[in-house]
Amino acid sequence: MAGAGLSEQSAQPEYRIEDLAHHSGATVRTIRAYQDRGLLPRPERRGRSNVYGDAHLARLRQIADLLDRGYTLASIKELLEAWDTGRGLGGVLGLVAEVHGPWTDEEADRISRAELDARFGGTPDEEAIREAVELGVLERLPGREGEEYLVPSPQELAVAAELYAAGVPLAAITGHLRELRDQVEHIASRFLEFTTEHVFARYLEHRPPTDADAAEAATMVRRLRPLAQQTVDAELARAMRLLATRHLRIHLSPDASSVKDEEPRTVTLPGATIRAVQDLVGAEGVAPFVTAATERELNKRTLDALASYHDRQEGIG
């Protein structure tokens, strides 16, 4: 048999193991290992030859897809056995697709190397590019090496550009991103543990879950998907409001050493400003006045930001 052929009895494609490997992208050794582990049905024996069909090819592609999604071979075996025993995989695969779907409305973009260099000082920096690729801020495009990059999150790149324009060195930006990523991944992990314990545990009583349970869990994922980001947004706004007020009180207070539990650092206010405030509220009232004014401005900006967010959600902004 040379390559894939058609059986006169079944009129279905048939493959030698080498042909199956070629069409599936798996190696011959991998195919045999899957057979030994029970992931792939045994081939039909024809004389001295083993014959594979389209069912084997489809199964290899399913295994490859599930591996790409992070499943172990043991988990994949459970899923495939459920399918083979008639329990179905429609709901399970729908749940897999839902979990691995986009967790943001942001769309990836492309950026040329020339534009990238221009946004970060105008001088090519190969080390910075290497770090950005390593962090996933940029992705190399086949055939466009050094000319154009994929930007999975244009928003994240824009933040880096703004920080750089404000005077933050690139090395400090990437170091901060690494630290922030570790912290955010911890938050995500805790959110998943929390929802698994209190929401999804009932869907996981069967391994793998029944088709109906998996379909219901997929619907629940869609409902809960935005909650993690909304919670983090709200808590970050609260923390920034609290900490920003504290930091400004430290930096702007004429007597910074009076602020306890903080490193005393001062920023000198214009003398005319200090005198005007002092004339208005007296010498002892300068620090409380500055704090109150700062809090008022921060609250106003927070309300403006919330209003802007609401407008965007409603399609007004």
mmCIF file of C-alpha atoms in Angstrom:
data_model
loop_
_atom_site.group_PDB
_atom_site.id
_atom_site.type_symbol
_atom_site.label_atom_id
_atom_site.label_comp_id
_atom_site.label_asym_id
_atom_site.label_seq_id
_atom_site.Cartn_x
_atom_site.Cartn_y
_atom_site.Cartn_z
ATOM 1 C CA MET A 1 0.000 0.000 0.000
ATOM 2 C CA ALA A 2 1.599 3.268 -1.057
ATOM 3 C CA GLY A 3 0.271 6.159 0.973
ATOM 4 C CA ALA A 4 -3.377 6.471 1.866
ATOM 5 C CA GLY A 5 -5.644 4.354 -0.274
ATOM 6 C CA LEU A 6 -9.291 3.289 -0.584
ATOM 7 C CA SER A 7 -10.552 -0.108 0.483
ATOM 8 C CA GLU A 8 -12.906 -1.699 -2.050
ATOM 9 C CA GLN A 9 -15.087 -2.930 0.823
ATOM 10 C CA SER A 10 -15.416 0.264 2.867
ATOM 11 C CA ALA A 11 -14.443 2.973 0.344
ATOM 12 C CA GLN A 12 -12.793 4.738 3.280
ATOM 13 C CA PRO A 13 -9.222 6.080 3.391
ATOM 14 C CA GLU A 14 -6.696 3.675 4.860
ATOM 15 C CA TYR A 15 -3.242 4.540 6.143
ATOM 16 C CA ARG A 16 -0.022 2.836 7.020
ATOM 17 C CA ILE A 17 1.419 4.081 10.309
ATOM 18 C CA GLU A 18 3.914 6.254 8.430
ATOM 19 C CA ASP A 19 1.092 7.846 6.423
ATOM 20 C CA LEU A 20 -0.972 8.361 9.589
ATOM 21 C CA ALA A 21 1.995 10.097 11.195
ATOM 22 C CA HIS A 22 2.387 12.354 8.154
ATOM 23 C CA HIS A 23 -1.287 13.391 8.085
ATOM 24 C CA SER A 24 -1.647 13.860 11.841
ATOM 25 C CA GLY A 25 1.661 15.529 12.627
ATOM 26 C CA ALA A 26 2.457 12.923 15.279
ATOM 27 C CA THR A 27 5.515 10.709 15.109
ATOM 28 C CA VAL A 28 5.340 6.963 14.568
ATOM 29 C CA ARG A 29 6.755 6.493 18.053
ATOM 30 C CA THR A 30 4.032 8.718 19.559
ATOM 31 C CA ILE A 31 1.275 6.818 17.730
ATOM 32 C CA ARG A 32 2.553 3.510 19.101
ATOM 33 C CA ALA A 33 2.807 5.002 22.608
ATOM 34 C CA TYR A 34 -0.831 6.183 22.396
ATOM 35 C CA GLN A 35 -1.863 2.675 21.370
ATOM 36 C CA ASP A 36 0.003 1.168 24.322
ATOM 37 C CA ARG A 37 -1.723 3.596 26.733
ATOM 38 C CA GLY A 38 -5.176 2.900 25.320
ATOM 39 C CA LEU A 39 -5.630 6.366 23.855
ATOM 40 C CA LEU A 40 -5.775 5.107 20.280
ATOM 41 C CA PRO A 41 -7.683 2.042 19.054
ATOM 42 C CA ARG A 42 -5.616 -0.794 17.678
ATOM 43 C CA PRO A 43 -5.325 -0.876 13.887
ATOM 44 C CA GLU A 44 -6.885 -3.557 11.741
ATOM 45 C CA ARG A 45 -4.499 -6.326 10.840
ATOM 46 C CA ARG A 46 -4.237 -7.155 7.117
ATOM 47 C CA GLY A 47 -1.770 -9.968 6.603
ATOM 48 C CA ARG A 48 1.549 -8.545 7.752
ATOM 49 C CA SER A 49 0.345 -4.922 7.690
ATOM 50 C CA ASN A 50 -1.485 -2.705 10.177
ATOM 51 C CA VAL A 51 -4.204 -0.555 8.626
ATOM 52 C CA TYR A 52 -5.473 2.704 10.140
ATOM 53 C CA GLY A 53 -8.519 4.718 9.125
ATOM 54 C CA ASP A 54 -10.020 8.178 9.437
ATOM 55 C CA ALA A 55 -11.208 7.387 12.976
ATOM 56 C CA HIS A 56 -7.572 7.033 14.049
ATOM 57 C CA LEU A 57 -6.660 10.304 12.337
ATOM 58 C CA ALA A 58 -9.558 12.133 14.005
ATOM 59 C CA ARG A 59 -8.600 10.705 17.402
ATOM 60 C CA LEU A 60 -4.974 11.853 17.012
ATOM 61 C CA ARG A 61 -6.144 15.368 16.181
ATOM 62 C CA GLN A 62 -8.436 15.405 19.238
ATOM 63 C CA ILE A 63 -5.560 14.317 21.460
ATOM 64 C CA ALA A 64 -3.284 17.016 20.010
ATOM 65 C CA ASP A 65 -5.943 19.695 20.563
ATOM 66 C CA LEU A 66 -6.512 18.681 24.179
ATOM 67 C CA LEU A 67 -2.765 18.565 24.836
ATOM 68 C CA ASP A 68 -2.459 22.096 23.451
ATOM 69 C CA ARG A 69 -5.132 23.168 25.936
ATOM 70 C CA GLY A 70 -3.056 21.853 28.831
ATOM 71 C CA TYR A 71 -4.716 18.491 29.519
ATOM 72 C CA THR A 72 -2.624 15.556 30.687
ATOM 73 C CA LEU A 73 -2.694 12.232 28.866
ATOM 74 C CA ALA A 74 -4.445 10.680 31.875
ATOM 75 C CA SER A 75 -7.238 13.279 31.713
ATOM 76 C CA ILE A 76 -7.516 12.870 27.956
ATOM 77 C CA LYS A 77 -7.883 9.124 28.373
ATOM 78 C CA GLU A 78 -10.815 9.649 30.770
ATOM 79 C CA LEU A 79 -12.514 12.002 28.316
ATOM 80 C CA LEU A 80 -12.049 9.682 25.369
ATOM 81 C CA GLU A 81 -13.252 6.641 27.328
ATOM 82 C CA ALA A 82 -16.406 8.582 28.231
ATOM 83 C CA TRP A 83 -16.967 9.309 24.569
ATOM 84 C CA ASP A 84 -16.333 5.694 23.576
ATOM 85 C CA THR A 85 -18.826 4.401 26.161
ATOM 86 C CA GLY A 86 -21.572 6.622 24.789
ATOM 87 C CA ARG A 87 -21.638 9.368 27.402
ATOM 88 C CA GLY A 88 -20.755 11.960 24.796
ATOM 89 C CA LEU A 89 -18.240 14.772 24.736
ATOM 90 C CA GLY A 90 -20.316 17.618 23.322
ATOM 91 C CA GLY A 91 -20.778 19.353 26.670
ATOM 92 C CA VAL A 92 -17.242 18.599 27.826
ATOM 93 C CA LEU A 93 -15.670 19.998 24.681
ATOM 94 C CA GLY A 94 -17.989 23.006 24.926
ATOM 95 C CA LEU A 95 -16.726 23.588 28.464
ATOM 96 C CA VAL A 96 -13.132 23.246 27.254
ATOM 97 C CA ALA A 97 -13.789 25.802 24.513
ATOM 98 C CA GLU A 98 -15.437 28.200 26.980
ATOM 99 C CA VAL A 99 -12.587 28.062 29.480
ATOM 100 C CA HIS A 100 -9.987 28.530 26.758
ATOM 101 C CA GLY A 101 -11.909 31.304 25.027
ATOM 102 C CA PRO A 102 -10.880 34.967 25.289
ATOM 103 C CA TRP A 103 -11.063 36.468 28.780
ATOM 104 C CA THR A 104 -10.979 40.013 27.441
ATOM 105 C CA ASP A 105 -12.668 41.999 24.693
ATOM 106 C CA GLU A 106 -9.302 43.434 23.689
ATOM 107 C CA GLU A 107 -8.166 42.439 20.210
ATOM 108 C CA ALA A 108 -4.582 41.742 19.209
ATOM 109 C CA ASP A 109 -2.864 44.142 16.828
ATOM 110 C CA ARG A 110 0.358 44.407 14.853
ATOM 111 C CA ILE A 111 3.148 46.928 15.091
ATOM 112 C CA SER A 112 6.097 47.524 12.790
ATOM 113 C CA ARG A 113 9.623 47.561 14.157
ATOM 114 C CA ALA A 114 10.020 51.168 13.015
ATOM 115 C CA GLU A 115 6.896 52.241 14.928
ATOM 116 C CA LEU A 116 8.010 50.263 17.965
ATOM 117 C CA ASP A 117 11.415 51.947 18.008
ATOM 118 C CA ALA A 118 9.785 55.364 17.599
ATOM 119 C CA ARG A 119 7.488 54.806 20.601
ATOM 120 C CA PHE A 120 10.427 53.842 22.808
ATOM 121 C CA GLY A 121 13.020 56.508 22.244
ATOM 122 C CA GLY A 122 13.781 56.080 18.559
ATOM 123 C CA THR A 123 16.878 53.929 19.131
ATOM 124 C CA PRO A 124 16.712 50.169 18.398
ATOM 125 C CA ASP A 125 17.085 48.106 21.569
ATOM 126 C CA GLU A 126 17.475 44.395 20.857
ATOM 127 C CA GLU A 127 17.616 43.442 24.528
ATOM 128 C CA ALA A 128 14.314 45.210 25.191
ATOM 129 C CA ILE A 129 12.726 43.409 22.225
ATOM 130 C CA ARG A 130 13.997 40.072 23.508
ATOM 131 C CA GLU A 131 12.525 40.723 26.960
ATOM 132 C CA ALA A 132 9.194 41.876 25.490
ATOM 133 C CA VAL A 133 8.969 38.651 23.455
ATOM 134 C CA GLU A 134 9.919 36.568 26.498
ATOM 135 C CA LEU A 135 7.167 38.249 28.523
ATOM 136 C CA GLY A 136 4.607 37.814 25.727
ATOM 137 C CA VAL A 137 4.113 41.555 25.278
ATOM 138 C CA LEU A 138 5.267 41.006 21.689
ATOM 139 C CA GLU A 139 5.140 37.869 19.537
ATOM 140 C CA ARG A 140 7.310 37.210 16.534
ATOM 141 C CA LEU A 141 5.546 36.730 13.204
ATOM 142 C CA PRO A 142 6.840 33.993 10.877
ATOM 143 C CA GLY A 143 8.406 35.531 7.815
ATOM 144 C CA ARG A 144 8.359 39.009 9.371
ATOM 145 C CA GLU A 145 11.295 38.626 11.749
ATOM 146 C CA GLY A 146 12.628 42.016 12.746
ATOM 147 C CA GLU A 147 10.056 43.869 10.639
ATOM 148 C CA GLU A 148 6.723 43.418 12.393
ATOM 149 C CA TYR A 149 5.366 41.957 15.646
ATOM 150 C CA LEU A 150 2.036 40.757 16.957
ATOM 151 C CA VAL A 151 0.825 42.669 20.027
ATOM 152 C CA PRO A 152 -1.537 40.397 22.042
ATOM 153 C CA SER A 153 -2.494 43.308 24.321
ATOM 154 C CA PRO A 154 -2.178 46.765 22.711
ATOM 155 C CA GLN A 155 -3.330 48.229 26.033
ATOM 156 C CA GLU A 156 -0.386 46.700 27.889
ATOM 157 C CA LEU A 157 2.069 47.995 25.288
ATOM 158 C CA ALA A 158 0.476 51.447 25.480
ATOM 159 C CA VAL A 159 0.961 51.494 29.262
ATOM 160 C CA ALA A 160 4.636 50.614 28.820
ATOM 161 C CA ALA A 161 5.036 53.398 26.251
ATOM 162 C CA GLU A 162 3.405 55.946 28.575
ATOM 163 C CA LEU A 163 5.631 54.924 31.478
ATOM 164 C CA TYR A 164 8.697 55.179 29.254
ATOM 165 C CA ALA A 165 7.611 58.627 28.058
ATOM 166 C CA ALA A 166 7.239 59.642 31.712
ATOM 167 C CA GLY A 167 10.887 58.759 32.313
ATOM 168 C CA VAL A 168 10.718 55.167 33.579
ATOM 169 C CA PRO A 169 13.619 53.054 32.181
ATOM 170 C CA LEU A 170 12.658 50.009 30.121
ATOM 171 C CA ALA A 171 14.463 47.681 32.535
ATOM 172 C CA ALA A 172 12.337 49.013 35.395
ATOM 173 C CA ILE A 173 9.156 48.587 33.353
ATOM 174 C CA THR A 174 9.872 44.942 32.526
ATOM 175 C CA GLY A 175 10.934 44.227 36.105
ATOM 176 C CA HIS A 176 7.694 45.737 37.384
ATOM 177 C CA LEU A 177 5.669 43.682 34.889
ATOM 178 C CA ARG A 178 7.315 40.448 36.039
ATOM 179 C CA GLU A 179 6.523 41.273 39.669
ATOM 180 C CA LEU A 180 2.979 42.344 38.847
ATOM 181 C CA ARG A 181 2.366 39.216 36.783
ATOM 182 C CA ASP A 182 3.298 36.954 39.687
ATOM 183 C CA GLN A 183 0.876 38.802 41.945
ATOM 184 C CA VAL A 184 -1.956 38.782 39.419
ATOM 185 C CA GLU A 185 -1.488 35.067 38.723
ATOM 186 C CA HIS A 186 -1.817 34.466 42.470
ATOM 187 C CA ILE A 187 -5.091 36.441 42.483
ATOM 188 C CA ALA A 188 -6.371 34.453 39.488
ATOM 189 C CA SER A 189 -5.421 31.181 41.167
ATOM 190 C CA ARG A 190 -7.268 32.126 44.341
ATOM 191 C CA PHE A 191 -10.359 33.162 42.362
ATOM 192 C CA LEU A 192 -10.368 29.805 40.561
ATOM 193 C CA GLU A 193 -9.974 27.900 43.825
ATOM 194 C CA PHE A 194 -12.813 29.922 45.345
ATOM 195 C CA THR A 195 -15.238 29.380 42.454
ATOM 196 C CA THR A 196 -14.315 25.717 42.136
ATOM 197 C CA GLU A 197 -15.084 25.110 45.801
ATOM 198 C CA HIS A 198 -18.326 27.078 45.942
ATOM 199 C CA VAL A 199 -19.684 26.951 42.381
ATOM 200 C CA PHE A 200 -18.198 24.228 40.222
ATOM 201 C CA ALA A 201 -17.731 21.414 42.730
ATOM 202 C CA ARG A 202 -21.199 20.040 41.990
ATOM 203 C CA TYR A 203 -20.385 19.774 38.292
ATOM 204 C CA LEU A 204 -17.234 17.778 39.014
ATOM 205 C CA GLU A 205 -18.786 14.928 40.979
ATOM 206 C CA HIS A 206 -18.419 12.695 37.925
ATOM 207 C CA ARG A 207 -15.063 12.307 36.184
ATOM 208 C CA PRO A 208 -15.398 13.347 33.490
ATOM 209 C CA PRO A 209 -18.638 15.303 34.094
ATOM 210 C CA THR A 210 -21.782 14.231 32.285
ATOM 211 C CA ASP A 211 -22.655 16.001 29.069
ATOM 212 C CA ALA A 212 -25.463 17.949 30.783
ATOM 213 C CA ASP A 213 -23.293 18.984 33.743
ATOM 214 C CA ALA A 214 -20.499 20.117 31.446
ATOM 215 C CA ALA A 215 -22.887 22.178 29.330
ATOM 216 C CA GLU A 216 -24.324 23.818 32.469
ATOM 217 C CA ALA A 217 -20.810 24.513 33.782
ATOM 218 C CA ALA A 218 -19.903 26.165 30.471
ATOM 219 C CA THR A 219 -22.887 28.493 30.873
ATOM 220 C CA MET A 220 -21.726 29.299 34.412
ATOM 221 C CA VAL A 221 -18.218 30.124 33.139
ATOM 222 C CA ARG A 222 -19.753 32.668 30.753
ATOM 223 C CA ARG A 223 -21.663 34.255 33.638
ATOM 224 C CA LEU A 224 -18.677 34.390 35.982
ATOM 225 C CA ARG A 225 -16.080 35.320 33.366
ATOM 226 C CA PRO A 226 -16.249 39.111 33.943
ATOM 227 C CA LEU A 227 -16.452 38.901 37.747
ATOM 228 C CA ALA A 228 -12.731 38.404 38.352
ATOM 229 C CA GLN A 229 -11.762 41.518 36.423
ATOM 230 C CA GLN A 230 -14.603 43.581 37.915
ATOM 231 C CA THR A 231 -13.563 42.587 41.434
ATOM 232 C CA VAL A 232 -9.912 43.411 40.795
ATOM 233 C CA ASP A 233 -10.851 46.740 39.165
ATOM 234 C CA ALA A 234 -12.971 47.743 42.163
ATOM 235 C CA GLU A 235 -10.398 46.689 44.741
ATOM 236 C CA LEU A 236 -7.538 48.328 42.832
ATOM 237 C CA ALA A 237 -9.513 51.582 42.682
ATOM 238 C CA ARG A 238 -10.146 51.376 46.435
ATOM 239 C CA ALA A 239 -6.496 50.626 47.220
ATOM 240 C CA MET A 240 -5.194 53.355 44.914
ATOM 241 C CA ARG A 241 -7.545 55.888 46.461
ATOM 242 C CA LEU A 242 -6.365 54.950 49.950
ATOM 243 C CA LEU A 243 -2.660 54.685 49.205
ATOM 244 C CA ALA A 244 -2.484 57.624 46.829
ATOM 245 C CA THR A 245 -4.007 59.861 49.488
ATOM 246 C CA ARG A 246 -1.481 58.605 52.025
ATOM 247 C CA HIS A 247 1.450 59.098 49.674
ATOM 248 C CA LEU A 248 0.379 62.595 48.715
ATOM 249 C CA ARG A 249 -0.082 63.502 52.361
ATOM 250 C CA ILE A 250 3.500 62.394 52.998
ATOM 251 C CA HIS A 251 4.965 64.200 49.998
ATOM 252 C CA LEU A 252 2.993 67.441 50.272
ATOM 253 C CA SER A 253 2.804 67.928 54.018
ATOM 254 C CA PRO A 254 5.042 70.794 55.234
ATOM 255 C CA ASP A 255 5.861 68.590 58.255
ATOM 256 C CA ALA A 256 6.246 65.158 56.697
ATOM 257 C CA SER A 257 7.835 63.723 59.828
ATOM 258 C CA SER A 258 4.439 64.057 61.531
ATOM 259 C CA VAL A 259 3.012 61.325 59.308
ATOM 260 C CA LYS A 260 3.591 58.089 61.226
ATOM 261 C CA ASP A 261 4.775 54.777 59.800
ATOM 262 C CA GLU A 262 5.983 56.366 56.569
ATOM 263 C CA GLU A 263 9.382 57.346 55.265
ATOM 264 C CA PRO A 264 9.524 61.144 55.630
ATOM 265 C CA ARG A 265 10.059 62.688 52.214
ATOM 266 C CA THR A 266 8.867 66.152 51.300
ATOM 267 C CA VAL A 267 8.032 68.082 48.188
ATOM 268 C CA THR A 268 8.297 71.822 48.720
ATOM 269 C CA LEU A 269 5.136 73.678 47.822
ATOM 270 C CA PRO A 270 5.392 77.190 46.418
ATOM 271 C CA GLY A 271 5.708 79.728 49.210
ATOM 272 C CA ALA A 272 2.786 81.744 47.898
ATOM 273 C CA THR A 273 0.573 78.664 48.073
ATOM 274 C CA ILE A 274 1.578 77.891 51.654
ATOM 275 C CA ARG A 275 0.989 81.490 52.719
ATOM 276 C CA ALA A 276 -2.428 81.612 51.040
ATOM 277 C CA VAL A 277 -3.520 78.404 52.762
ATOM 278 C CA GLN A 278 -2.088 79.578 56.075
ATOM 279 C CA ASP A 279 -3.943 82.877 55.832
ATOM 280 C CA LEU A 280 -7.124 80.952 55.155
ATOM 281 C CA VAL A 281 -6.946 78.203 57.807
ATOM 282 C CA GLY A 282 -4.055 79.123 60.075
ATOM 283 C CA ALA A 283 -0.638 77.469 60.437
ATOM 284 C CA GLU A 284 -1.964 74.380 62.200
ATOM 285 C CA GLY A 285 -4.584 73.815 59.535
ATOM 286 C CA VAL A 286 -2.244 73.663 56.508
ATOM 287 C CA ALA A 287 -1.601 69.890 56.618
ATOM 288 C CA PRO A 288 -5.287 68.903 57.140
ATOM 289 C CA PHE A 289 -6.314 71.341 54.421
ATOM 290 C CA VAL A 290 -3.846 69.815 51.912
ATOM 291 C CA THR A 291 -5.034 66.304 52.837
ATOM 292 C CA ALA A 292 -8.709 67.234 52.454
ATOM 293 C CA ALA A 293 -8.083 68.946 49.126
ATOM 294 C CA THR A 294 -6.165 65.917 47.896
ATOM 295 C CA GLU A 295 -8.906 63.501 48.947
ATOM 296 C CA ARG A 296 -11.543 65.656 47.302
ATOM 297 C CA GLU A 297 -9.618 65.709 44.014
ATOM 298 C CA LEU A 298 -9.037 61.955 44.133
ATOM 299 C CA ASN A 299 -12.720 61.299 44.827
ATOM 300 C CA LYS A 300 -13.691 63.533 41.927
ATOM 301 C CA ARG A 301 -11.321 61.697 39.597
ATOM 302 C CA THR A 302 -12.647 58.342 40.804
ATOM 303 C CA LEU A 303 -16.237 59.406 40.081
ATOM 304 C CA ASP A 304 -15.201 60.713 36.669
ATOM 305 C CA ALA A 305 -13.484 57.406 35.907
ATOM 306 C CA LEU A 306 -16.542 55.404 37.026
ATOM 307 C CA ALA A 307 -18.832 57.597 34.916
ATOM 308 C CA SER A 308 -16.562 57.157 31.912
ATOM 309 C CA TYR A 309 -16.514 53.372 32.457
ATOM 310 C CA HIS A 310 -20.327 53.326 32.685
ATOM 311 C CA ASP A 311 -20.602 55.349 29.465
ATOM 312 C CA ARG A 312 -18.329 52.906 27.657
ATOM 313 C CA GLN A 313 -20.371 49.980 28.933
ATOM 314 C CA GLU A 314 -23.553 51.634 27.675
ATOM 315 C CA GLY A 315 -21.960 52.454 24.329
ATOM 316 C CA ILE A 316 -22.102 56.194 24.958
ATOM 317 C CA GLY A 317 -18.377 56.945 25.193
#
